[in-house]
Tab-separated table of N, CA, C and O in Angstrom:
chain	number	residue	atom	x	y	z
A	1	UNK	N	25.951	157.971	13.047
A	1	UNK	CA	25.752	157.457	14.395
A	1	UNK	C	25.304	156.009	14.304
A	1	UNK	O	24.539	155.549	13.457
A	2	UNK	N	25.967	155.273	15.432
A	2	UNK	CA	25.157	153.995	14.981
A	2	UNK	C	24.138	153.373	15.940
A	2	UNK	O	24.017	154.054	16.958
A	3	UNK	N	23.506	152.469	15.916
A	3	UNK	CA	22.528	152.695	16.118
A	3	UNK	C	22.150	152.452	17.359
A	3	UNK	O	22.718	151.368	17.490
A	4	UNK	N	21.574	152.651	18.468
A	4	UNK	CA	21.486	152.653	19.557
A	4	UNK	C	22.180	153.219	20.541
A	4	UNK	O	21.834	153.340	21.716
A	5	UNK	N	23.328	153.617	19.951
A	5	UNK	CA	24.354	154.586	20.684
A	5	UNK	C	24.293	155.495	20.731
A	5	UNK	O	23.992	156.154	19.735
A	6	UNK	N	24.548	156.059	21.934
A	6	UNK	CA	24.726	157.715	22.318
A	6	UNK	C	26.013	158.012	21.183
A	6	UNK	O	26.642	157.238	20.462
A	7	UNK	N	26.101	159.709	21.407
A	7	UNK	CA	27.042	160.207	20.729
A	7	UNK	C	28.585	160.423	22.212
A	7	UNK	O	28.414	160.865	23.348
A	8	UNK	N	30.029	159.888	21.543
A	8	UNK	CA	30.929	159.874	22.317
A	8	UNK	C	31.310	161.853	22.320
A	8	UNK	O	30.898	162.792	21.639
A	9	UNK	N	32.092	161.745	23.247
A	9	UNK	CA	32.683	163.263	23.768
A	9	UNK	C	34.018	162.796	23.307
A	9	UNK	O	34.567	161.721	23.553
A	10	UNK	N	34.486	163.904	22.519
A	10	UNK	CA	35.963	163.665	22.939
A	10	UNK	C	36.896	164.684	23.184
A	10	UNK	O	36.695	165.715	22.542
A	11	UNK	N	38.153	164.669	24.168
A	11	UNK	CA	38.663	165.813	23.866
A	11	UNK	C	39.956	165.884	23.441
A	11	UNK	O	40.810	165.103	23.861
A	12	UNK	N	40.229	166.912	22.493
A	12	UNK	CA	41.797	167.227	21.891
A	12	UNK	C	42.311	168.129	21.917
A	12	UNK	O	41.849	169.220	21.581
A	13	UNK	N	43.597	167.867	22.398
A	13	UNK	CA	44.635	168.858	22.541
A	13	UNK	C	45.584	168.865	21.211
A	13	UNK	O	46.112	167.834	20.791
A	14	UNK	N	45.754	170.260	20.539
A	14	UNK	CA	46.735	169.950	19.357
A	14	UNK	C	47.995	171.817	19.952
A	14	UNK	O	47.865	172.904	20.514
A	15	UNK	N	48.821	171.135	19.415
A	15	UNK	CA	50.658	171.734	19.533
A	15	UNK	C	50.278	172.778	18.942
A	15	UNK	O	49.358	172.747	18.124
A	16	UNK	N	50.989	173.982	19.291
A	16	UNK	CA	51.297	174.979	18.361
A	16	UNK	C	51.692	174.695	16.547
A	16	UNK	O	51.278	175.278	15.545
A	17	UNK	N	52.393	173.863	16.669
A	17	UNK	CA	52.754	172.963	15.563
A	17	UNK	C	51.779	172.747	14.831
A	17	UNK	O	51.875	172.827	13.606
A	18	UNK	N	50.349	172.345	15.622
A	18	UNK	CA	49.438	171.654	14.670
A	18	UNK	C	49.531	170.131	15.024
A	18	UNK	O	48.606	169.377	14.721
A	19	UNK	N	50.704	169.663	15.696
A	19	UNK	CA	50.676	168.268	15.764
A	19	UNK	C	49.217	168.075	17.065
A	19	UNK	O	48.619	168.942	17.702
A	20	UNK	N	49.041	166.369	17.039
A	20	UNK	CA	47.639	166.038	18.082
A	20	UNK	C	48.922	165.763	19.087
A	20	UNK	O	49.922	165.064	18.922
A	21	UNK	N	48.516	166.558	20.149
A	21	UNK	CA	49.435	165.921	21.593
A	21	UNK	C	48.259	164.822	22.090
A	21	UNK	O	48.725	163.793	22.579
A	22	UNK	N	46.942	164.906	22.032
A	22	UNK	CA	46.393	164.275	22.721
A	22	UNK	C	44.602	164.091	22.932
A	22	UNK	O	43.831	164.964	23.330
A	23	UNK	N	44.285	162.752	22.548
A	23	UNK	CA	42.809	162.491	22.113
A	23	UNK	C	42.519	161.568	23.604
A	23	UNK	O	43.193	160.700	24.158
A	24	UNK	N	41.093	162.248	23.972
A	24	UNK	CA	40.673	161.103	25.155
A	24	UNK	C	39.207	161.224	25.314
A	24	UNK	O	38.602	162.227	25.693
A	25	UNK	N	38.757	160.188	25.009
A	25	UNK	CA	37.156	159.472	24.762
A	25	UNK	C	36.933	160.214	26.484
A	25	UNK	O	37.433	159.623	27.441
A	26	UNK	N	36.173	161.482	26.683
A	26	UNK	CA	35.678	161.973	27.595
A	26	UNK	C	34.564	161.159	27.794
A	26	UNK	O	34.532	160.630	28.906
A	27	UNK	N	33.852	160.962	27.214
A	27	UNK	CA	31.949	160.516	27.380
A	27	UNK	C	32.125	159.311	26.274
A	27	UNK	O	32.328	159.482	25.072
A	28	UNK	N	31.985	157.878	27.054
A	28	UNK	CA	31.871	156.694	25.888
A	28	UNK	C	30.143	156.666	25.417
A	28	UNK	O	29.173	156.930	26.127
A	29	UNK	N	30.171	156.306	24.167
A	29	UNK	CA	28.938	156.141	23.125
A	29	UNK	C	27.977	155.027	23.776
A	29	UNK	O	26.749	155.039	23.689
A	30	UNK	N	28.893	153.885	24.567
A	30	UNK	CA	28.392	152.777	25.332
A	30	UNK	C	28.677	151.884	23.961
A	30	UNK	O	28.391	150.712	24.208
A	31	UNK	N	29.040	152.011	22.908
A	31	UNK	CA	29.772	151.130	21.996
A	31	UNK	C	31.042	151.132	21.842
A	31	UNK	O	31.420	152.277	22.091
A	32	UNK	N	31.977	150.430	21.547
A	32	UNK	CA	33.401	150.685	22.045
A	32	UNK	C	33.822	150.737	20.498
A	32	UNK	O	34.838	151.387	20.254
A	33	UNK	N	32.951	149.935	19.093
A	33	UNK	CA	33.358	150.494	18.232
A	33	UNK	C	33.723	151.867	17.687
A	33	UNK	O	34.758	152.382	17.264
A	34	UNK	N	32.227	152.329	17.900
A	34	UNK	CA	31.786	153.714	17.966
A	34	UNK	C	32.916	154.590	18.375
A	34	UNK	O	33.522	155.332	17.602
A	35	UNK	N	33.150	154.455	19.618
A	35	UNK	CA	34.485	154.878	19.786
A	35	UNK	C	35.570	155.342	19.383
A	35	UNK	O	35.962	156.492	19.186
A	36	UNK	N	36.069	154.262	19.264
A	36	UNK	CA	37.276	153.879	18.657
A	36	UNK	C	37.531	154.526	17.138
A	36	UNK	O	38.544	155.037	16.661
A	37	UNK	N	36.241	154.305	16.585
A	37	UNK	CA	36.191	154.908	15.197
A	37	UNK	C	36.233	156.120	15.162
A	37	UNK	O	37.042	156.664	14.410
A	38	UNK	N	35.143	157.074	16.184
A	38	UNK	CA	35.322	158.493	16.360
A	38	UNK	C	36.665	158.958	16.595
A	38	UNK	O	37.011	159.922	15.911
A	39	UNK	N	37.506	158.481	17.421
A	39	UNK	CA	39.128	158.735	18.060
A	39	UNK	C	39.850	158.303	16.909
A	39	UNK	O	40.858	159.009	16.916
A	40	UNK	N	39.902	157.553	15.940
A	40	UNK	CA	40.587	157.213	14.738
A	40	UNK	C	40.154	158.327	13.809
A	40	UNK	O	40.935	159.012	13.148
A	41	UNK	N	38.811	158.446	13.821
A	41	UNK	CA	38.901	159.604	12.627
A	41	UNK	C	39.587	161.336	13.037
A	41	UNK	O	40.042	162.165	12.250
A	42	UNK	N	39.418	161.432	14.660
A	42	UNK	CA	39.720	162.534	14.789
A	42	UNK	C	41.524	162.649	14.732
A	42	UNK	O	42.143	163.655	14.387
A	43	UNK	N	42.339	160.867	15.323
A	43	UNK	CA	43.465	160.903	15.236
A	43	UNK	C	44.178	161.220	13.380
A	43	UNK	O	45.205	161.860	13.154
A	44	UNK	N	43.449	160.687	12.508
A	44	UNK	CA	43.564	161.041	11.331
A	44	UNK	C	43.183	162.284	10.610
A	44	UNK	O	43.021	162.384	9.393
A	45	UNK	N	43.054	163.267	11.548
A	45	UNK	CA	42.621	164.822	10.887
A	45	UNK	C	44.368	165.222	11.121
A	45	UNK	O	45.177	164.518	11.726
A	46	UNK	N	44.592	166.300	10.578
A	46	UNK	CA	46.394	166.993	9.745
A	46	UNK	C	45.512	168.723	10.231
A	46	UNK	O	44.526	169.104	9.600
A	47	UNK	N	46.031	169.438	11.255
A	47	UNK	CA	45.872	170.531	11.424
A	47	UNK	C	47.325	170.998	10.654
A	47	UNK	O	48.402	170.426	10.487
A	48	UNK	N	46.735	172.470	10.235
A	48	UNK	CA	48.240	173.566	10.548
A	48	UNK	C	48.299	174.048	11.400
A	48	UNK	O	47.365	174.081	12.201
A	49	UNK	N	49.415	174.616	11.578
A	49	UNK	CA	50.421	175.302	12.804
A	49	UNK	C	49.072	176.480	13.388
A	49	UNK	O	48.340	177.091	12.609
A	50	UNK	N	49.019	176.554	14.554
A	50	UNK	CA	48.460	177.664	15.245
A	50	UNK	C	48.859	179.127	15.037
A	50	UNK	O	50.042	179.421	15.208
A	51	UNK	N	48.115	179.924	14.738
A	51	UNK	CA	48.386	181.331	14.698
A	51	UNK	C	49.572	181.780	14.914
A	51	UNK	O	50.221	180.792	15.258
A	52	UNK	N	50.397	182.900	14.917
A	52	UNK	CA	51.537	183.177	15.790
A	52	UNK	C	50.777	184.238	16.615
A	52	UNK	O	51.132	184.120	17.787
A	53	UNK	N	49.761	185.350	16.448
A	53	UNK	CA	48.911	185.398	17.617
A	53	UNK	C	48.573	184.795	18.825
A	53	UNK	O	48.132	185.399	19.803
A	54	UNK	N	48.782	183.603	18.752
A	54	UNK	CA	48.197	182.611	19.698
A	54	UNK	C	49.096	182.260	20.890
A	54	UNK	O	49.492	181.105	20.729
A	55	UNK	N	49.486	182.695	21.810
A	55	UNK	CA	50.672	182.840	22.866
A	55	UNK	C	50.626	181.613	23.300
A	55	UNK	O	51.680	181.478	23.921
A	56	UNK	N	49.851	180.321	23.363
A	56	UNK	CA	49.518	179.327	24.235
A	56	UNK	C	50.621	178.061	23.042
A	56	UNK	O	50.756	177.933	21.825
A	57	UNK	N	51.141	177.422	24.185
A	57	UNK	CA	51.385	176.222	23.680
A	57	UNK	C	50.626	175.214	22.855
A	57	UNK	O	50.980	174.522	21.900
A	58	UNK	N	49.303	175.347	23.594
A	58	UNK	CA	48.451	174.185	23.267
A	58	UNK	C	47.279	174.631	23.057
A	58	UNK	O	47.180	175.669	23.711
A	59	UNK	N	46.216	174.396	22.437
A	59	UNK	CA	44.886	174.356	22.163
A	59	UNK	C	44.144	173.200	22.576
A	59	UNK	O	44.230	172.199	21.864
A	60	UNK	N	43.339	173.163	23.735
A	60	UNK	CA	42.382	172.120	24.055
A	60	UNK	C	40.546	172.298	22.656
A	60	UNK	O	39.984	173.201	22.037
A	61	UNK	N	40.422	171.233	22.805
A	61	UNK	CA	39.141	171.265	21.969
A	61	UNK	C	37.722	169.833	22.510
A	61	UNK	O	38.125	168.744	22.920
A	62	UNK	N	36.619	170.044	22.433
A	62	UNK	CA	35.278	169.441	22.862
A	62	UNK	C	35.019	169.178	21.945
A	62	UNK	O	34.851	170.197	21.274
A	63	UNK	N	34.735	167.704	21.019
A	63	UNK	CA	33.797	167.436	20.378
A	63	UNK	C	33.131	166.272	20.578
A	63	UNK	O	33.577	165.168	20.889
A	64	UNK	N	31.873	166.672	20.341
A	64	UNK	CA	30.995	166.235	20.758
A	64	UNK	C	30.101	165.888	19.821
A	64	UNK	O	29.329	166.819	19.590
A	65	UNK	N	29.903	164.961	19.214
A	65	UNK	CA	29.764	164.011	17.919
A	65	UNK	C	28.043	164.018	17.667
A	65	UNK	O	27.326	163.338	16.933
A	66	UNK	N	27.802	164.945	18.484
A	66	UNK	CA	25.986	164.745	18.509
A	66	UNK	C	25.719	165.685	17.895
A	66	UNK	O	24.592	165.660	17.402
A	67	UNK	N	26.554	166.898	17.632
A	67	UNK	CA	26.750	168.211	17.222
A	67	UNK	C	27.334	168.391	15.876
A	67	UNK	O	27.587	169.434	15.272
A	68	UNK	N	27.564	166.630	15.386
A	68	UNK	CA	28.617	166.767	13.958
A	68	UNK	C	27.328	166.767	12.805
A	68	UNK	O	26.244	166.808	13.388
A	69	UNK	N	27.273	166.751	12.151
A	69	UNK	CA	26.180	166.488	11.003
A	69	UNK	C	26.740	166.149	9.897
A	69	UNK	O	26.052	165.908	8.905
């Protein structure tokens, strides 16, 4: 965390595929580095394919960077 900044929200949607359809800075840190860096590291995570259990197109996800350790 850096320093004086809150922790950013973010949320992601990833494909059945596993591919990221979609990252969006829900709650800014009030640093725009901070940011940016959180959304880069999460754009640089490689899921696999979703369950075939999993009937849904898409998987939404909350993270919330205050909660990371």
């Amino acid at each position: 965390k850096m320093e004086g900044a809150q922790s950013p929200i973010i949320l992601l949607t990833i494909a059945k595929n596993g591919s990221i359809v979609d990252v969006v800075i829900a709650t800014s840190s009030g640093n725009h580095e901070y940011d940016q860096s959180a959304e880069a590291a999460i754009r640089n995570c490689q899921f696999e394919p979703l369950p075939r259990w999993y009937r849904g197109e898409f998987i939404p996800f909350k993270i919330d960077f205050a909660d990371v350790k």
